[in-house]
């Protein structure tokens, strides 16, 4: 006979295994979608040889990276060099632990889910700094410094945005945040915060037009320039996993999560709506990469500190003032 703790542990492990497999499949087909969509925008075909309509191209690329030799530079710090991509991949997986796909369909339904998400997203800075420093390459080191400064700058704006959502929902639990959007999605009353969060998510994941840490013209490939084989593959999986996680977070915080857009569509399962909203936000990530040029670094810093931080702070105070004025601030007792 298994104890309750053992059964709970087995259940969590099985859920985690299923989530990891689904995430890896999602990353594979998201990269294929990106290549196909960018090819369509640029009036070319994209991957169309491996498998029907090129559907097996991502799997072929993964097998190729798996079979390649891992090269560790002789002048690098080998321990940190190897651990950096593993740390990136693991932190990318940890963020999915608190994502609610429907009521009760979550691995860990913790009350401080928003703070947990913010803390896990902040850990990505360390792996990039470790990779840039341990490679003992000027290009990788400059890419790591750029990425650290960029991610820290835009995390401030993301933090103020998350506090605005917390004030409106009255809870840090992501399930409660979604349920609080039954009457109206937060993307409408908090539209400036929605835009800031989306743009900051682009910077947080080092995507166009904020891909300065990986600028090919200046830094060859940035912090991962010395990586090959599975090291590069883990960075790749971590980066695209974070893109999908950010898209899912936008859907949960601002687009009603698994809630349907109209009441008469409630017969469709909730995970379908969450997946659909996540795919739509992911497509926006791809389109922005195809159509926008890269920012200069001074423009990047100016946008983060001189525009987004004052805007989010001011909007946060405005929302708090409105809720206090109408005596509708949830979860707070008034004297």
Coordinates of C-alpha atoms in Angstrom, one line a residue:
X1 CA 0.0 0.0 0.0
X2 CA 1.3 3.4 -1.0
X3 CA 1.0 6.3 1.5
X4 CA -0.9 9.5 0.5
X5 CA 2.4 11.3 0.3
X6 CA 3.8 8.7 -2.1
X7 CA 0.7 8.9 -4.3
X8 CA 0.9 12.7 -4.3
X9 CA 4.5 12.6 -5.3
X10 CA 3.9 10.1 -8.1
X11 CA 1.0 12.2 -9.4
X12 CA 3.2 15.4 -9.4
X13 CA 6.0 13.5 -11.3
X14 CA 3.6 12.2 -13.9
X15 CA 2.0 15.6 -14.4
X16 CA 5.5 17.1 -14.7
X17 CA 6.6 14.5 -17.2
X18 CA 3.5 15.0 -19.4
X19 CA 4.0 18.8 -19.2
X20 CA 7.7 18.5 -20.2
X21 CA 6.9 16.3 -23.2
X22 CA 4.1 18.7 -24.3
X23 CA 6.3 21.7 -23.9
X24 CA 9.1 20.1 -26.0
X25 CA 6.6 19.2 -28.7
X26 CA 5.2 22.8 -28.6
X27 CA 8.7 24.3 -28.9
X28 CA 9.5 22.1 -31.9
X29 CA 6.3 23.1 -33.8
X30 CA 6.6 26.7 -32.7
X31 CA 10.0 27.0 -34.3
X32 CA 8.5 25.4 -37.5
X33 CA 5.6 27.9 -37.4
X34 CA 8.1 30.8 -37.0
X35 CA 10.2 29.7 -40.0
X36 CA 7.1 29.1 -42.1
X37 CA 5.5 32.5 -41.2
X38 CA 8.7 34.5 -41.6
X39 CA 9.2 32.8 -45.0
X40 CA 5.7 33.7 -46.0
X41 CA 6.2 37.3 -45.1
X42 CA 9.5 37.3 -47.0
X43 CA 7.8 35.6 -50.0
X44 CA 9.7 32.3 -49.9
X45 CA 8.8 28.8 -49.1
X46 CA 10.6 27.9 -45.8
X47 CA 11.2 24.3 -44.7
X48 CA 9.3 22.0 -47.0
X49 CA 11.6 18.9 -47.6
X50 CA 11.7 16.9 -44.4
X51 CA 8.3 15.3 -43.9
X52 CA 5.0 16.4 -45.3
X53 CA 5.0 20.2 -45.7
X54 CA 8.2 20.2 -43.7
X55 CA 6.5 19.1 -40.5
X56 CA 9.5 17.0 -39.4
X57 CA 12.1 19.7 -39.9
X58 CA 12.2 20.6 -36.2
X59 CA 12.7 17.0 -35.2
X60 CA 15.5 16.6 -37.8
X61 CA 17.2 19.7 -36.4
X62 CA 16.9 18.3 -32.8
X63 CA 18.4 15.0 -33.8
X64 CA 21.2 16.7 -35.6
X65 CA 22.1 18.8 -32.5
X66 CA 21.8 15.7 -30.3
X67 CA 24.3 13.8 -32.4
X68 CA 26.9 16.6 -32.8
X69 CA 30.0 16.7 -30.7
X70 CA 30.0 19.0 -27.7
X71 CA 32.9 21.4 -27.9
X72 CA 34.2 23.0 -24.7
X73 CA 36.7 25.9 -25.3
X74 CA 40.0 25.2 -23.7
X75 CA 40.2 28.7 -22.1
X76 CA 36.6 28.5 -20.6
X77 CA 35.5 27.5 -17.2
X78 CA 34.1 24.1 -18.1
X79 CA 31.9 23.5 -15.0
X80 CA 30.0 26.8 -15.4
X81 CA 30.1 26.5 -19.2
X82 CA 28.2 23.2 -19.0
X83 CA 25.8 24.2 -16.2
X84 CA 24.6 27.4 -17.8
X85 CA 22.4 26.0 -20.6
X86 CA 21.1 23.3 -18.1
X87 CA 20.1 26.1 -15.7
X88 CA 18.4 28.0 -18.5
X89 CA 16.4 25.0 -19.5
X90 CA 15.4 24.1 -15.9
X91 CA 14.3 27.6 -15.0
X92 CA 12.2 27.7 -18.2
X93 CA 10.5 24.5 -17.0
X94 CA 9.9 25.7 -13.5
X95 CA 7.7 28.6 -14.6
X96 CA 5.1 26.2 -15.9
X97 CA 4.5 24.6 -12.5
X98 CA 2.0 27.3 -11.5
X99 CA 0.3 27.8 -14.9
X100 CA -3.5 26.9 -14.6
X101 CA -4.9 25.3 -17.8
X102 CA -8.4 25.2 -16.2
X103 CA -10.0 25.1 -12.8
X104 CA -7.9 22.6 -10.8
X105 CA -5.7 21.7 -13.9
X106 CA -2.4 23.0 -12.4
X107 CA 0.6 21.2 -10.9
X108 CA 1.0 23.6 -7.9
X109 CA -1.9 26.0 -7.2
X110 CA -0.1 28.2 -4.8
X111 CA -1.5 31.5 -3.4
X112 CA 1.6 33.5 -4.3
X113 CA 1.7 32.3 -7.9
X114 CA 2.3 35.8 -9.4
X115 CA 5.3 36.3 -7.1
X116 CA 6.6 32.8 -8.0
X117 CA 6.3 33.6 -11.7
X118 CA 8.2 36.9 -11.2
X119 CA 10.9 35.2 -9.2
X120 CA 11.5 32.4 -11.7
X121 CA 11.6 34.8 -14.7
X122 CA 14.3 36.8 -12.8
X123 CA 16.5 33.8 -12.5
X124 CA 17.1 33.7 -16.3
X125 CA 19.6 36.5 -15.9
X126 CA 22.0 34.4 -13.9
X127 CA 22.4 31.7 -16.6
X128 CA 23.1 34.2 -19.3
X129 CA 25.7 36.0 -17.2
X130 CA 27.3 32.6 -16.4
X131 CA 27.3 31.6 -20.1
X132 CA 28.9 34.9 -21.1
X133 CA 31.5 34.9 -18.4
X134 CA 32.5 31.2 -18.5
X135 CA 33.0 31.2 -22.3
X136 CA 36.0 33.6 -21.9
X137 CA 35.1 35.3 -25.2
X138 CA 34.7 39.0 -25.6
X139 CA 31.6 38.6 -27.8
X140 CA 29.9 36.3 -25.3
X141 CA 30.8 38.5 -22.4
X142 CA 29.4 41.6 -24.0
X143 CA 26.2 39.7 -24.9
X144 CA 25.9 38.5 -21.3
X145 CA 26.3 42.1 -20.0
X146 CA 23.8 43.4 -22.5
X147 CA 21.2 40.8 -21.7
X148 CA 21.6 41.2 -17.9
X149 CA 21.1 45.0 -18.1
X150 CA 18.2 44.6 -20.5
X151 CA 16.3 41.9 -18.5
X152 CA 16.8 43.8 -15.2
X153 CA 15.6 47.0 -16.7
X154 CA 12.3 45.6 -18.1
X155 CA 11.6 43.4 -15.1
X156 CA 10.8 46.6 -13.2
X157 CA 8.1 47.5 -15.6
X158 CA 6.8 43.9 -15.6
X159 CA 6.7 44.1 -11.8
X160 CA 4.5 47.3 -11.7
X161 CA 2.3 45.8 -14.3
X162 CA 1.8 42.6 -12.3
X163 CA 0.9 44.7 -9.2
X164 CA -1.8 46.4 -11.2
X165 CA -3.3 43.1 -12.1
X166 CA -3.0 42.0 -8.4
X167 CA -4.9 45.1 -7.2
X168 CA -7.7 44.5 -9.7
X169 CA -8.1 40.8 -8.8
X170 CA -7.4 41.0 -5.1
X171 CA -5.3 37.8 -5.3
X172 CA -1.8 36.6 -6.2
X173 CA -3.2 33.2 -7.2
X174 CA -3.3 32.8 -11.0
X175 CA -6.5 30.7 -10.9
X176 CA -8.2 33.5 -8.9
X177 CA -6.8 36.1 -11.4
X178 CA -8.5 34.3 -14.3
X179 CA -11.8 33.8 -12.4
X180 CA -11.8 37.6 -11.6
X181 CA -12.0 38.3 -15.4
X182 CA -15.4 36.6 -15.9
X183 CA -17.1 39.9 -16.5
X184 CA -14.3 41.7 -18.4
X185 CA -10.8 40.8 -19.5
X186 CA -8.1 42.9 -18.0
X187 CA -6.7 43.9 -21.4
X188 CA -9.6 46.4 -21.7
X189 CA -9.4 48.4 -18.4
X190 CA -5.6 47.9 -18.2
X191 CA -4.9 48.3 -21.9
X192 CA -1.7 50.5 -21.3
X193 CA -0.4 47.8 -18.9
X194 CA -1.2 45.1 -21.5
X195 CA 0.9 46.9 -24.1
X196 CA 3.8 47.5 -21.6
X197 CA 3.7 43.9 -20.5
X198 CA 3.8 42.6 -24.1
X199 CA 6.7 44.9 -25.1
X200 CA 8.6 44.1 -21.9
X201 CA 8.0 40.4 -22.6
X202 CA 9.8 40.9 -26.0
X203 CA 12.7 42.5 -24.1
X204 CA 12.7 39.8 -21.4
X205 CA 13.0 37.0 -24.0
X206 CA 15.6 38.8 -26.1
X207 CA 13.3 39.0 -29.1
X208 CA 13.1 41.5 -31.9
X209 CA 13.3 44.4 -31.8
X210 CA 15.2 44.0 -28.5
X211 CA 17.6 41.1 -29.5
X212 CA 20.7 43.2 -28.8
X213 CA 22.3 40.4 -26.7
X214 CA 22.4 38.2 -29.8
X215 CA 23.1 40.9 -32.4
X216 CA 24.7 39.0 -35.3
X217 CA 26.3 42.1 -36.9
X218 CA 28.1 43.1 -33.6
X219 CA 28.4 40.1 -31.4
X220 CA 28.2 37.2 -33.9
X221 CA 25.6 35.3 -31.7
X222 CA 26.0 36.9 -28.3
X223 CA 26.3 35.0 -25.0
X224 CA 25.9 31.6 -26.7
X225 CA 28.5 32.1 -29.5
X226 CA 30.8 29.4 -28.1
X227 CA 28.0 26.8 -27.6
X228 CA 27.3 23.9 -30.0
X229 CA 25.4 20.6 -30.0
X230 CA 23.2 20.0 -26.9
X231 CA 24.5 23.2 -25.1
X232 CA 23.1 25.3 -27.9
X233 CA 20.0 23.1 -28.1
X234 CA 19.2 23.7 -24.4
X235 CA 19.6 27.5 -24.8
X236 CA 17.3 27.2 -27.8
X237 CA 14.7 25.2 -25.9
X238 CA 14.9 27.5 -22.9
X239 CA 14.5 30.7 -25.0
X240 CA 11.5 29.4 -27.0
X241 CA 10.0 27.8 -23.9
X242 CA 10.2 31.3 -22.3
X243 CA 8.5 32.8 -25.3
X244 CA 5.6 30.3 -25.0
X245 CA 5.5 30.9 -21.2
X246 CA 5.3 34.7 -21.7
X247 CA 2.6 34.3 -24.3
X248 CA 0.7 32.0 -21.9
X249 CA 1.2 34.5 -19.0
X250 CA -0.2 37.3 -21.1
X251 CA -3.3 35.2 -21.9
X252 CA -3.7 34.4 -18.1
X253 CA -3.1 37.9 -16.8
X254 CA -4.9 40.0 -19.4
X255 CA -7.0 37.8 -21.8
X256 CA -9.1 35.7 -19.4
X257 CA -6.9 32.6 -19.4
X258 CA -9.2 29.6 -20.2
X259 CA -12.4 31.7 -20.2
X260 CA -14.2 31.9 -23.6
X261 CA -14.7 35.3 -25.2
X262 CA -18.5 34.8 -25.1
X263 CA -20.7 32.9 -22.7
X264 CA -22.4 30.8 -25.4
X265 CA -18.9 29.3 -26.3
X266 CA -18.5 27.9 -22.7
X267 CA -19.2 24.4 -23.9
X268 CA -15.7 24.3 -25.5
X269 CA -13.0 23.1 -23.0
X270 CA -11.1 25.8 -21.2
X271 CA -7.6 24.5 -22.2
X272 CA -8.5 25.0 -25.9
X273 CA -9.1 28.8 -25.3
X274 CA -5.9 29.1 -23.3
X275 CA -3.9 27.4 -26.1
X276 CA -5.6 29.5 -28.7
X277 CA -4.8 32.8 -27.0
X278 CA -1.2 31.6 -26.4
X279 CA -0.8 30.7 -30.1
X280 CA -2.1 34.2 -31.1
X281 CA 0.3 35.9 -28.8
X282 CA 3.2 33.7 -30.1
X283 CA 2.3 34.6 -33.7
X284 CA 2.6 38.3 -32.7
X285 CA 6.1 37.6 -31.4
X286 CA 6.9 36.1 -34.8
X287 CA 5.4 38.9 -36.9
X288 CA 7.3 41.5 -34.8
X289 CA 10.5 39.7 -35.5
X290 CA 9.8 39.8 -39.3
X291 CA 8.7 43.4 -39.6
X292 CA 10.6 45.6 -37.1
X293 CA 14.3 46.6 -37.1
X294 CA 16.5 46.3 -34.1
X295 CA 16.7 49.1 -31.5
X296 CA 19.9 50.9 -30.6
X297 CA 21.0 50.1 -27.1
X298 CA 20.5 53.6 -25.8
X299 CA 17.0 53.6 -27.2
X300 CA 16.4 50.3 -25.5
X301 CA 17.5 51.6 -22.1
X302 CA 15.6 54.9 -22.6
X303 CA 12.4 53.1 -23.4
X304 CA 12.6 50.9 -20.3
X305 CA 13.7 53.5 -17.7
X306 CA 12.3 56.8 -19.0
X307 CA 9.0 55.7 -20.5
X308 CA 7.9 52.3 -19.2
X309 CA 8.8 52.7 -15.5
X310 CA 7.1 56.1 -15.1
X311 CA 4.1 55.0 -17.1
X312 CA 3.5 51.8 -15.2
X313 CA 4.1 53.5 -11.8
X314 CA 1.7 56.3 -12.7
X315 CA -1.0 53.9 -14.0
X316 CA -0.6 51.8 -10.9
X317 CA -1.3 54.8 -8.7
X318 CA -4.2 55.8 -11.0
X319 CA -5.8 52.3 -10.7
X320 CA -5.3 52.2 -6.9
X321 CA -6.8 55.7 -6.6
X322 CA -9.9 54.7 -8.7
X323 CA -10.4 51.5 -6.7
X324 CA -10.1 53.4 -3.4
X325 CA -12.4 56.2 -4.5
X326 CA -15.1 53.8 -5.4
X327 CA -14.5 51.6 -2.3
X328 CA -13.9 48.6 -4.5
X329 CA -10.3 47.6 -3.8
X330 CA -10.7 43.8 -3.4
X331 CA -9.3 42.0 -0.4
X332 CA -8.7 45.1 1.7
X333 CA -10.6 46.1 4.9
X334 CA -11.2 49.8 5.3
X335 CA -11.2 51.6 8.7

